[in-house]
């Protein structure tokens, strides 16, 4: 489908954020064009899909925690609507997340977090080792303790992207499989930059790549994994999460590395496998089917950049979602679509302004090499 | 090239053994046809290429040890001849093999082997930890001891196969890219069965698949690995070998599993990476570029099956080389070519007769499903 004339909205980036923004805008009657040379090939292709406002809540990130809780609350309806609209299965599962601690030191570290999370009013219930194994018999017998976050769900990001691609096409979005090097190329009333790590080069904003390595295992013989909860492990000082899918896959993640290469390293694979099998020993028998790395779009305060550029109110940024792109997809899409439809920013956007880190790296437009941004690394990721 | 009429020799199997036999036979003037649907895609594609008569010498395998020593002695001339004939680099390296032991238990186990090897007159020199690190500074500081086998060399099996394929074509061998299901299909005066694990189905001989999993690492930044010797490690009860190539690759091997599937398992990768980084910690920074499994052709006594079938003197078996196919390639090729050229078996073949395990699983011919052999697993391997 080719749009007749200029679009109301140009969306740069075909990851879950860009696709969901485009879907929501099209549903409100806007003419939308989405640009991505390879939709869904960026960070989401490597993401685990934990929808975990509790398990992802850390000290000193209250603004982010509020966003995670708010967006996670939208996930049940969002998933039902998207699945109903497309007829596709998203791999959305609501068994909840078990956090487990292997050693006394791990338990002490985890208990500090659980206390903080409960003080914020988040639903997290400490469990004794026997209670953990009642819920998941495959957990290692030497676990010291754990906690259940019943509202921390999961979705399969690859299925999510596949469904969103169907949804945007059905909603009339024009999808152009080409990269955008400069926002001046675009012919639209408003532009949404949802380009992940590529946002830096397009806008000059401080979005940096944070490398993550993950593994995909597969249960033997085509069976479903022998556990149902998402498991977040504190294992001898290492952090690991294990996300079981009904199709037999288990995602094991993830490293957090301040580097921009995409190498899969022996040390990362070793650490992930060691922590995973420390938590669920039976995983040693699972097939290792994939070892991958990706680049998360990080920001100075780990919260996303959401809202108009200070000097370009027609350019709305929806980027910098770091480790939280999947859980923040529904909220981000709603906030951006509301802003474009009404012209009035939601109060929640005040703390997320792309301008909050100052103007030392101003956005530049109309140049083929943005002077304010870091060069886009040649890493094959979507931008 | 198509042979005019029936061949003198049909070789079934295009791994290193079959290719080298074909090359040697063609060099003696025989008309040779080699059959393999996918030459070089079997066990050799996963092999490390250690030419290690000392490091591969174990208690109770004197016949095999003699073969290893004899064939390793032929490797320098064989490598020079093949490289000269084809102009190709085989990755043949002569720095020798260092065996190292991590814990006191590992050292006790290794010292028993070194004593046995020295009692057999094999060249192996114990070294203290400081002497080991003088030779290879990257070795872990907590090593308890080691030994040098200066005559244990290495070759790159993929380069070996590539060179042998050029050599056989140049020598006039007809290579047919098709599988052989039954020896009755072949039209040749003599047949050589060098079909690895597939030999069981073709002959009824007791060749069983023994699974091995290996990894390939790559030094960062395109550099050569930071060590030059082949390293054989006894690491906390685990056995690992590390084979550095000048092109930056390091092969890490290998599991020995009595199973016939080709799954790469999380537990095997974990064990290999843990042992590898225990021995050379810097390997954690290397890229993990491949995790593979293959099936070695095992025999009841771990020695190969070399010589004519008892009831079919025109069928010569060259199979069952287990962990030793690469090192045994020159000797096997010479023995088989001599036998076919002269009709007189070398005395060395007496102990390797395919008939030595009795006739309880007689060879069958002329049936499409060999009744005496186990069915060929559908695993994509050469046969």
XYZ file of C-alpha atoms in Angstrom:
766
model
C 0.000 0.000 0.000
C 1.329 3.436 -0.891
C 0.110 6.485 0.994
C -1.446 9.210 -1.113
C 0.779 12.235 -0.586
C 2.641 13.103 2.600
C 1.843 11.225 5.800
C 0.461 12.608 8.996
C 3.078 10.607 10.893
C 6.411 9.127 9.861
C 7.674 6.474 12.275
C 11.379 5.712 12.097
C 12.044 2.237 13.448
C 10.160 -1.048 13.171
C 10.869 -2.604 16.530
C 7.996 -3.210 18.945
C 7.932 0.466 19.998
C 7.759 1.864 16.485
C 5.281 -0.764 15.322
C 2.979 -0.243 18.317
C 3.118 3.542 17.930
C 2.242 3.172 14.246
C -0.626 0.798 15.052
C -2.071 3.120 17.699
C -1.753 6.191 15.465
C -3.371 4.434 12.514
C -6.207 3.307 14.761
C -6.892 6.975 15.497
C -7.226 7.720 11.824
C -3.776 9.140 11.111
C -2.009 8.336 7.847
C 1.193 6.601 9.003
C 4.358 5.586 7.189
C 6.878 3.385 9.001
C 10.514 3.145 7.887
C 12.834 0.269 8.727
C 15.249 -1.613 6.527
C 14.714 -4.758 8.621
C 11.806 -4.515 11.065
C 12.215 -6.502 14.262
C 15.900 -7.193 13.705
C 17.183 -4.988 16.539
C 17.220 -5.453 20.291
C 13.772 -7.062 20.361
C 15.035 -10.011 18.356
C 17.332 -10.863 21.241
C 15.000 -9.822 24.079
C 13.564 -12.323 26.549
C 10.193 -10.645 26.923
C 9.941 -10.425 30.707
C 7.060 -8.136 31.695
C 8.506 -7.656 35.126
C 7.830 -4.389 36.949
C 8.766 -6.014 40.240
C 11.733 -8.132 39.259
C 13.147 -5.214 37.262
C 12.760 -2.665 40.059
C 16.078 -1.438 41.454
C 17.149 1.191 43.945
C 17.063 4.795 42.784
C 14.880 4.341 39.707
C 11.452 5.480 40.996
C 10.403 7.189 37.782
C 11.263 4.094 35.781
C 9.538 1.823 38.307
C 6.333 3.842 37.978
C 6.471 3.459 34.211
C 7.083 -0.279 34.426
C 4.124 -0.760 36.759
C 1.863 1.397 34.627
C 2.796 -0.294 31.374
C 2.691 -3.826 32.822
C -0.881 -3.092 33.953
C -1.787 -2.404 30.324
C -0.311 -5.659 29.056
C -3.287 -8.007 29.615
C -5.623 -5.814 27.548
C -2.925 -4.976 25.006
C -2.100 -8.656 24.478
C -5.764 -9.612 24.187
C -6.448 -6.805 21.724
C -3.417 -7.580 19.545
C -4.071 -11.322 19.565
C -7.725 -10.729 18.752
C -6.948 -8.234 15.982
C -4.403 -10.480 14.287
C -5.467 -13.981 15.297
C -1.850 -14.629 16.308
C -0.471 -16.178 19.502
C 1.934 -13.840 21.319
C 3.257 -16.416 23.744
C 1.802 -14.289 26.544
C 2.015 -16.181 29.864
C 0.822 -15.132 33.313
C 2.309 -17.736 35.655
C 4.440 -15.042 37.302
C 8.089 -14.717 38.158
C 10.024 -16.525 40.873
C 13.177 -14.857 42.090
C 15.563 -17.329 43.731
C 18.832 -16.983 45.640
C 21.497 -19.657 45.714
C 23.919 -18.707 48.480
C 23.568 -16.772 51.742
C 25.197 -13.785 50.033
C 22.775 -14.037 47.131
C 19.880 -14.198 49.570
C 21.065 -11.133 51.467
C 21.311 -9.194 48.210
C 17.878 -10.349 47.045
C 16.216 -9.644 50.401
C 17.335 -6.009 50.288
C 15.622 -5.683 46.915
C 12.449 -7.444 48.064
C 12.209 -5.124 51.062
C 12.620 -2.103 48.813
C 10.050 -3.437 46.370
C 7.525 -4.158 49.143
C 8.094 -0.700 50.643
C 7.034 0.688 47.247
C 3.843 -1.343 47.524
C 4.810 -3.802 44.809
C 3.407 -7.335 45.032
C 6.254 -9.647 46.042
C 5.943 -12.590 48.437
C 9.025 -14.198 49.988
C 9.050 -17.997 49.862
C 11.079 -20.638 51.676
C 13.079 -23.198 49.679
C 10.433 -25.890 50.185
C 7.732 -23.515 48.968
C 9.800 -22.666 45.903
C 10.218 -26.323 45.024
C 6.528 -26.964 45.583
C 5.957 -24.486 42.783
C 8.877 -25.580 40.608
C 10.227 -29.032 41.480
C 13.195 -28.662 39.109
C 14.767 -25.851 41.147
C 18.142 -26.739 42.684
C 17.890 -28.252 46.149
C 20.569 -25.919 47.490
C 18.566 -22.716 47.011
C 18.464 -20.531 50.139
C 15.224 -18.702 49.430
C 13.171 -16.788 46.915
C 10.105 -14.711 46.233
C 7.093 -14.736 43.951
C 6.032 -11.726 41.882
C 2.698 -13.020 40.584
C 2.109 -10.019 38.328
C 5.438 -10.295 36.491
C 4.409 -11.995 33.245
C 6.120 -12.728 29.916
C 5.598 -12.483 26.178
C 7.618 -13.832 23.238
C 9.152 -10.737 21.587
C 9.533 -12.426 18.205
C 5.849 -13.366 18.213
C 5.011 -9.861 19.412
C 6.829 -8.291 16.467
C 5.238 -10.725 14.028
C 1.776 -9.828 15.347
C 2.478 -6.097 15.314
C 3.630 -6.317 11.710
C 0.348 -7.929 10.767
C -1.540 -5.354 12.836
C 0.056 -2.305 11.218
C -0.503 -3.639 7.721
C -4.132 -4.372 8.572
C -4.547 -0.895 10.078
C -3.341 0.707 6.859
C 0.180 1.743 7.840
C 2.570 2.064 4.914
C 5.732 0.108 5.744
C 8.800 1.078 3.752
C 11.736 -1.309 4.026
C 14.433 1.310 3.850
C 16.755 2.977 6.330
C 16.483 6.626 7.320
C 19.827 8.394 7.563
C 18.497 11.890 8.207
C 15.120 13.110 9.434
C 15.154 15.728 6.664
C 14.439 12.909 4.223
C 10.950 12.493 5.653
C 7.811 14.142 4.350
C 5.285 14.080 7.195
C 3.504 16.449 9.530
C 5.027 14.728 12.550
C 7.884 12.308 12.995
C 8.352 9.636 15.673
C 11.912 8.467 16.231
C 11.732 4.934 17.620
C 15.088 3.890 16.266
C 16.650 2.279 19.344
C 20.414 2.748 19.347
C 20.139 4.501 15.986
C 18.324 7.367 17.696
C 21.654 8.899 18.728
C 22.794 9.419 15.156
C 19.410 10.793 14.076
C 18.858 13.226 16.959
C 22.104 13.733 18.880
C 20.413 12.435 22.037
C 22.483 10.450 24.550
C 21.389 6.938 23.620
C 24.265 4.470 23.897
C 24.475 0.784 23.010
C 24.598 -1.599 25.977
C 25.491 -5.063 24.823
C 23.564 -8.084 26.013
C 24.264 -11.735 25.278
C 21.561 -14.380 25.575
C 21.133 -18.064 24.892
C 18.195 -20.082 23.702
C 17.875 -23.640 24.949
C 15.324 -26.216 23.900
C 13.847 -28.979 26.018
C 14.749 -32.476 24.804
C 12.421 -34.404 22.551
C 10.184 -31.499 21.646
C 8.700 -31.326 25.130
C 7.713 -28.166 26.971
C 10.267 -26.993 29.539
C 9.900 -28.640 32.920
C 9.092 -25.332 34.640
C 6.417 -22.710 34.049
C 7.391 -19.567 35.937
C 9.915 -17.069 34.705
C 12.893 -17.646 37.008
C 15.175 -14.815 38.004
C 18.270 -16.174 39.722
C 20.890 -14.692 41.999
C 23.482 -17.421 41.591
C 26.853 -17.073 43.274
C 26.951 -13.360 42.520
C 25.760 -13.822 38.943
C 22.347 -12.721 37.721
C 20.422 -14.842 35.277
C 16.867 -15.167 34.086
C 15.204 -18.201 32.592
C 12.111 -17.683 30.481
C 10.239 -20.882 29.527
C 8.053 -20.886 26.432
C 5.286 -23.385 25.760
C 6.968 -24.327 22.462
C 9.926 -25.827 24.351
C 12.265 -22.844 24.236
C 14.017 -21.436 27.299
C 15.670 -18.041 26.995
C 18.695 -17.602 29.268
C 19.810 -14.033 29.739
C 21.528 -11.758 29.869
C 24.815 -10.000 30.181
C 24.919 -6.198 30.560
C 28.105 -4.895 28.933
C 29.185 -1.349 28.113
C 30.414 -2.252 24.664
C 29.025 -1.956 21.173
C 30.358 -5.070 19.446
C 28.136 -8.042 18.698
C 30.615 -10.828 19.465
C 29.313 -13.819 21.388
C 32.080 -14.508 23.896
C 33.114 -17.729 25.590
C 33.083 -16.076 29.013
C 29.531 -14.776 28.690
C 28.201 -18.121 27.483
C 30.043 -19.842 30.337
C 28.617 -17.485 32.958
C 25.072 -17.775 31.636
C 25.187 -21.570 31.437
C 26.804 -21.895 34.862
C 24.199 -19.680 36.524
C 21.338 -21.335 34.630
C 22.358 -24.862 35.593
C 23.097 -23.767 39.165
C 19.454 -22.700 39.423
C 17.865 -25.536 37.399
C 20.377 -28.382 37.009
C 18.248 -30.222 34.456
C 18.951 -27.478 31.911
C 22.306 -29.186 31.282
C 20.353 -31.754 29.265
C 18.692 -29.115 27.105
C 19.853 -28.394 23.589
C 21.740 -25.131 23.056
C 20.133 -23.791 19.893
C 21.235 -20.162 19.772
C 23.794 -17.807 21.298
C 23.243 -14.201 20.308
C 24.081 -10.686 21.262
C 22.219 -7.437 20.802
C 22.538 -3.786 21.699
C 20.071 -2.220 24.103
C 19.456 1.520 23.764
C 20.676 2.856 27.116
C 20.224 6.337 28.567
C 22.064 8.151 31.369
C 19.317 7.384 33.933
C 18.066 4.070 32.469
C 14.624 5.611 31.742
C 13.401 6.128 28.171
C 13.359 9.344 26.197
C 9.701 10.103 25.478
C 8.378 13.338 24.086
C 9.122 16.101 21.576
C 12.582 17.394 20.880
C 12.937 20.817 22.521
C 13.639 22.672 19.298
C 11.517 20.503 17.033
C 8.033 19.983 18.501
C 7.065 18.018 15.379
C 9.671 15.361 16.211
C 8.617 13.015 19.008
C 11.203 10.667 20.408
C 10.228 7.204 21.693
C 13.573 5.609 22.359
C 16.149 4.688 25.006
C 14.064 1.888 26.516
C 17.207 0.025 27.634
C 16.213 -3.321 29.226
C 12.513 -2.450 29.254
C 11.381 -2.039 25.667
C 8.958 -4.947 25.642
C 7.170 -4.182 28.914
C 7.012 -0.457 28.048
C 5.559 -0.992 24.570
C 1.835 -0.481 25.391
C 2.352 2.605 27.554
C 4.790 4.178 25.110
C 2.458 3.639 22.178
C -0.495 5.123 24.042
C 1.434 8.170 25.299
C 2.863 8.967 21.877
C -0.411 8.448 20.014
C -2.227 10.620 22.571
C 0.344 13.359 22.196
C 0.127 13.321 18.408
C -3.664 13.212 18.438
C -4.232 15.919 21.050
C -1.090 18.011 21.021
C -1.182 17.868 24.801
C 1.518 15.884 26.595
C 0.445 13.490 29.328
C 1.840 14.607 32.722
C 3.802 11.361 32.843
C 5.978 12.638 30.012
C 7.399 15.527 32.031
C 10.040 13.357 33.699
C 10.902 11.588 30.450
C 11.628 14.582 28.243
C 14.441 14.041 25.763
C 15.696 17.458 26.905
C 16.320 16.383 30.491
C 20.021 15.812 29.965
C 20.598 19.361 28.728
C 21.468 20.648 25.304
C 25.180 19.871 25.175
C 24.550 17.544 22.256
C 21.997 19.478 20.217
C 19.999 17.751 17.545
C 21.026 18.544 13.982
C 18.975 18.087 10.900
C 19.473 18.348 7.212
C 23.006 16.980 7.232
C 23.868 13.582 5.919
C 26.241 12.985 8.831
C 24.619 14.233 12.031
C 27.354 16.214 13.736
C 25.859 15.953 17.203
C 25.382 12.221 17.354
C 27.762 9.391 17.570
C 28.256 7.608 14.276
C 25.916 4.699 13.820
C 27.921 1.521 14.356
C 27.913 -0.805 11.391
C 26.342 -3.640 13.339
C 23.432 -4.653 11.179
C 20.848 -3.484 13.685
C 17.683 -1.672 12.778
C 17.769 2.089 12.875
C 36.027 -36.906 -15.172
C 34.241 -40.186 -15.854
C 36.130 -43.457 -15.630
C 36.096 -45.607 -18.739
C 34.364 -48.814 -17.683
C 34.592 -50.442 -14.261
C 37.144 -49.216 -11.784
C 39.988 -51.106 -10.259
C 39.013 -49.718 -6.869
C 35.755 -48.267 -5.536
C 36.214 -46.257 -2.365
C 33.099 -45.701 -0.272
C 33.507 -42.604 1.875
C 35.104 -39.228 1.267
C 36.491 -38.408 4.666
C 40.257 -38.153 5.134
C 40.680 -41.931 5.208
C 38.774 -42.577 1.991
C 40.344 -39.619 0.212
C 43.880 -40.589 1.240
C 43.324 -44.219 0.243
C 42.021 -43.050 -3.144
C 44.976 -40.722 -3.618
C 47.512 -43.432 -2.749
C 45.827 -45.993 -4.989
C 45.616 -43.585 -7.919
C 49.286 -42.737 -7.464
C 50.033 -46.443 -7.970
C 48.207 -46.413 -11.294
C 44.877 -47.876 -10.214
C 41.639 -46.529 -11.696
C 39.757 -45.298 -8.640
C 36.177 -44.138 -8.133
C 35.225 -42.521 -4.812
C 31.609 -42.287 -3.636
C 30.329 -39.802 -1.100
C 27.207 -37.655 -1.142
C 28.999 -34.965 0.887
C 32.756 -35.511 1.176
C 34.330 -34.253 4.387
C 31.004 -33.679 6.137
C 31.405 -36.471 8.676
C 33.489 -36.811 11.809
C 36.497 -35.027 10.264
C 34.505 -31.818 9.949
C 34.267 -31.723 13.724
C 37.719 -33.149 14.496
C 40.433 -31.111 16.195
C 43.333 -32.612 14.269
C 45.645 -33.568 17.137
C 48.445 -35.800 15.865
C 49.128 -37.058 19.340
C 50.510 -40.553 19.779
C 51.675 -39.687 23.280
C 48.786 -37.613 24.562
C 46.340 -40.167 23.163
C 48.064 -43.191 24.695
C 46.030 -44.877 27.407
C 46.375 -48.004 29.500
C 45.575 -51.281 27.797
C 45.703 -50.114 24.189
C 49.165 -51.256 23.094
C 48.160 -52.217 19.568
C 46.517 -48.866 19.062
C 49.477 -47.024 20.591
C 51.808 -48.713 18.140
C 49.639 -47.621 15.243
C 49.479 -44.043 16.501
C 53.249 -43.851 16.839
C 53.800 -45.376 13.423
C 51.324 -43.126 11.653
C 52.426 -39.967 13.476
C 55.954 -40.687 12.243
C 54.661 -40.578 8.672
C 52.922 -37.231 9.141
C 55.823 -34.852 8.397
C 56.474 -36.443 4.990
C 52.778 -36.910 4.282
C 52.021 -33.267 5.066
C 54.935 -32.036 2.975
C 53.970 -34.248 0.054
C 50.306 -33.251 0.135
C 51.066 -29.550 0.548
C 53.603 -29.750 -2.273
C 51.271 -31.683 -4.573
C 48.350 -29.292 -4.070
C 49.990 -26.001 -3.133
C 47.607 -25.801 -0.174
C 48.337 -25.010 3.477
C 47.215 -27.821 5.799
C 47.631 -25.891 9.027
C 50.280 -28.439 10.023
C 52.075 -27.264 13.200
C 54.909 -28.881 15.110
C 55.142 -26.910 18.361
C 54.152 -30.001 20.319
C 51.583 -30.734 22.989
C 51.599 -29.619 26.612
C 49.580 -31.695 29.022
C 48.659 -29.763 32.153
C 47.003 -30.689 35.448
C 44.994 -28.255 37.536
C 44.472 -29.901 40.919
C 46.471 -32.418 42.952
C 43.989 -35.109 41.893
C 44.384 -34.116 38.253
C 48.147 -34.258 38.638
C 48.047 -37.715 40.210
C 45.920 -38.987 37.331
C 48.178 -37.392 34.726
C 51.388 -38.640 36.351
C 50.192 -42.238 36.158
C 49.706 -41.766 32.416
C 53.088 -40.087 31.927
C 54.803 -42.924 33.757
C 53.028 -45.463 31.561
C 53.877 -43.514 28.408
C 57.548 -43.198 29.388
C 57.699 -46.902 30.227
C 56.614 -47.528 26.625
C 59.533 -45.380 25.474
C 57.357 -42.493 24.318
C 58.854 -38.994 24.419
C 57.190 -37.142 27.284
C 58.964 -34.727 29.637
C 57.377 -33.662 32.940
C 57.511 -29.909 33.603
C 57.006 -27.829 36.727
C 54.391 -25.043 36.752
C 57.009 -22.345 36.212
C 58.435 -24.267 33.255
C 54.967 -24.600 31.771
C 54.344 -20.886 32.022
C 57.741 -20.135 30.548
C 56.504 -21.955 27.475
C 52.939 -20.642 27.568
C 52.509 -17.531 29.711
C 48.716 -17.612 29.393
C 48.382 -20.859 31.341
C 46.503 -20.526 34.631
C 48.722 -19.720 37.579
C 47.125 -22.420 39.698
C 48.333 -25.332 37.552
C 50.025 -28.079 39.569
C 52.185 -29.532 36.833
C 52.401 -30.761 33.277
C 54.412 -32.470 30.604
C 55.638 -31.803 27.092
C 55.181 -34.258 24.233
C 57.298 -32.536 21.590
C 56.341 -34.974 18.840
C 52.585 -34.549 19.267
C 51.718 -32.184 16.425
C 48.501 -30.910 14.837
C 46.824 -30.369 11.483
C 43.597 -28.591 10.520
C 41.226 -31.381 9.421
C 39.113 -29.085 7.244
C 42.213 -27.917 5.400
C 43.374 -31.540 5.188
C 40.130 -32.598 3.515
C 40.228 -29.620 1.149
C 43.776 -30.537 0.112
C 42.969 -34.233 -0.275
C 40.008 -33.369 -2.494
C 42.287 -31.398 -4.768
C 44.860 -34.198 -4.665
C 42.444 -36.950 -5.691
C 41.042 -34.903 -8.551
C 44.543 -34.122 -9.730
C 45.531 -37.795 -9.464
C 42.638 -38.807 -11.698
C 40.220 -40.241 -9.170
C 36.585 -40.108 -10.242
C 34.543 -38.576 -7.427
C 30.828 -39.326 -7.503
C 28.687 -37.253 -5.161
C 26.194 -39.946 -4.320
C 25.584 -42.214 -1.356
C 26.160 -45.947 -1.444
C 23.413 -47.937 0.258
C 24.653 -51.398 -0.676
C 28.058 -52.625 -1.800
C 26.341 -54.644 -4.539
C 25.758 -51.349 -6.367
C 29.448 -51.004 -7.058
C 31.242 -52.166 -10.181
C 34.917 -52.500 -9.298
C 37.539 -55.159 -8.891
C 38.080 -54.197 -5.263
C 36.097 -52.102 -2.812
C 37.374 -50.059 0.127
C 34.799 -49.268 2.802
C 35.939 -46.077 4.534
C 32.462 -44.990 5.526
C 32.976 -44.139 9.179
C 29.848 -44.835 11.198
C 28.093 -45.857 7.986
C 30.381 -48.883 7.779
C 28.112 -50.792 10.162
C 25.137 -50.657 7.825
C 27.263 -51.588 4.794
C 29.170 -54.491 6.332
C 27.533 -55.574 9.576
C 30.771 -54.843 11.432
C 30.586 -53.535 15.009
C 31.182 -49.849 14.351
C 29.086 -47.682 16.668
C 28.644 -43.914 16.812
C 30.348 -42.180 19.743
C 29.153 -38.621 20.009
C 31.582 -35.778 20.497
C 30.809 -32.106 21.024
C 33.371 -29.410 20.290
C 33.576 -25.638 20.233
C 35.476 -23.240 18.040
C 36.658 -20.002 19.568
C 38.331 -17.104 17.823
C 40.892 -14.728 19.256
C 39.677 -11.124 19.478
C 40.471 -8.663 16.752
C 41.644 -11.183 14.188
C 44.819 -11.935 16.153
C 46.472 -15.326 16.441
C 45.713 -17.141 19.701
C 47.998 -16.196 22.556
C 49.429 -19.718 22.824
C 51.153 -21.995 20.345
C 51.208 -25.511 21.777
C 48.288 -27.863 21.690
C 47.139 -27.939 25.321
C 45.644 -31.063 26.826
C 44.112 -30.273 30.200
C 43.127 -32.333 33.190
C 40.910 -29.741 34.853
C 39.039 -30.645 38.031
C 38.326 -34.111 36.738
C 37.328 -32.890 33.288
C 39.419 -33.502 30.176
C 39.764 -30.820 27.559
C 42.065 -30.036 24.691
C 42.798 -26.666 23.159
C 44.151 -26.551 19.620
C 45.367 -23.124 18.459
C 45.432 -22.359 14.745
C 47.504 -19.631 13.173
C 44.333 -18.134 11.627
C 43.034 -17.236 15.105
C 40.855 -20.275 15.718
C 41.022 -22.375 18.876
C 39.279 -25.739 18.879
C 38.017 -26.812 22.307
C 37.134 -30.479 22.594
C 35.642 -32.828 23.212
C 32.983 -34.825 24.936
C 32.899 -38.610 24.530
C 29.282 -39.773 24.741
C 27.724 -43.133 23.966
C 24.826 -41.649 22.068
C 24.020 -41.151 18.402
C 22.142 -37.854 18.371
C 23.734 -34.642 17.144
C 22.265 -32.235 19.696
C 24.594 -29.605 21.110
C 23.732 -29.605 24.808
C 24.003 -26.850 27.385
C 25.833 -29.146 29.810
C 28.518 -30.139 27.320
C 29.176 -26.552 26.262
C 29.339 -25.543 29.921
C 31.823 -28.292 30.782
C 34.051 -27.519 27.802
C 34.085 -23.768 28.458
C 34.669 -24.238 32.182
C 37.612 -26.569 31.636
C 39.029 -24.403 28.848
C 38.935 -21.199 30.890
C 40.246 -23.041 33.966
C 43.346 -23.902 31.926
C 43.697 -20.626 29.976
C 41.578 -17.919 31.639
C 42.016 -15.490 28.757
C 39.863 -17.705 26.541
C 36.821 -16.124 28.242
C 37.474 -13.077 26.046
C 37.507 -15.134 22.861
C 34.544 -15.202 20.524
C 32.488 -18.407 20.493
C 31.964 -18.982 16.793
C 30.773 -22.577 16.583
C 29.364 -25.339 18.755
C 29.036 -28.647 16.935
C 28.665 -32.322 17.464
C 29.756 -35.276 15.420
C 29.786 -39.047 15.579
C 33.070 -40.902 15.844
C 33.184 -44.441 14.472
C 33.958 -46.501 17.585
C 34.939 -50.163 17.810
C 34.867 -52.616 20.722
C 38.619 -52.213 21.405
C 39.036 -48.598 20.192
C 41.379 -49.738 17.389
C 40.374 -49.448 13.737
C 39.109 -52.199 11.460
C 41.699 -52.551 8.695
C 41.811 -55.360 6.178
C 39.643 -57.610 4.024
C 36.311 -58.951 5.134
C 36.724 -62.652 6.001
C 34.233 -63.865 3.406
C 34.853 -61.149 0.834
C 38.588 -60.743 0.163
C 37.765 -58.138 -2.504
C 36.242 -55.861 0.146
C 38.806 -54.048 2.283
C 37.593 -52.195 5.337
C 39.315 -49.007 6.526
C 37.012 -47.796 9.247
C 36.417 -47.585 12.982
C 39.161 -45.035 13.598
C 37.292 -43.628 16.626
C 39.203 -40.615 18.020
C 42.215 -41.229 15.814
C 41.146 -40.845 12.197
C 43.304 -37.839 11.416
C 46.549 -39.127 12.891
C 45.976 -42.575 11.373
C 45.282 -41.267 7.856
C 48.781 -41.690 6.337
C 49.376 -45.169 7.755
C 45.895 -46.378 6.836
C 46.233 -45.113 3.280
C 49.623 -46.745 2.839
C 48.554 -50.101 4.311
C 45.400 -50.291 2.201
C 47.108 -49.183 -1.015
C 49.904 -51.713 -0.424
C 47.412 -54.489 0.178
C 45.477 -53.672 -2.990
C 48.650 -53.327 -5.052
C 50.416 -56.448 -3.827
C 47.660 -58.687 -2.500
C 49.856 -59.310 0.519
C 48.746 -57.907 3.856
C 51.293 -56.047 5.948
C 51.976 -57.908 9.216
C 50.599 -54.862 11.079
C 47.161 -55.703 9.747
C 46.934 -59.021 11.595
C 45.823 -57.406 14.845
C 43.390 -55.095 13.067
C 41.374 -57.629 11.089
C 37.711 -56.776 10.778
C 37.088 -60.416 11.715
C 38.651 -60.120 15.151
C 35.322 -59.701 16.936
C 33.938 -62.960 15.546
C 31.239 -63.582 13.042
C 28.173 -63.017 15.166
C 27.157 -60.112 12.948
C 28.006 -61.439 9.498
C 28.281 -59.069 6.591
C 25.387 -59.174 4.153
C 25.401 -58.018 0.576
C 22.877 -57.527 -2.135
C 20.072 -56.447 0.149
C 18.816 -52.909 0.245
C 18.504 -53.050 4.024
C 21.592 -54.753 5.427
C 20.201 -57.220 7.943
C 23.405 -57.589 9.916
C 24.104 -53.937 10.529
C 22.373 -51.377 12.600
C 20.252 -49.021 10.511
C 22.105 -45.954 9.379
C 20.911 -43.046 11.522
C 19.440 -40.197 9.523
C 21.978 -37.714 10.806
C 23.302 -36.124 7.647
C 26.758 -37.634 8.087
C 28.851 -39.011 5.305
C 28.536 -42.698 4.646
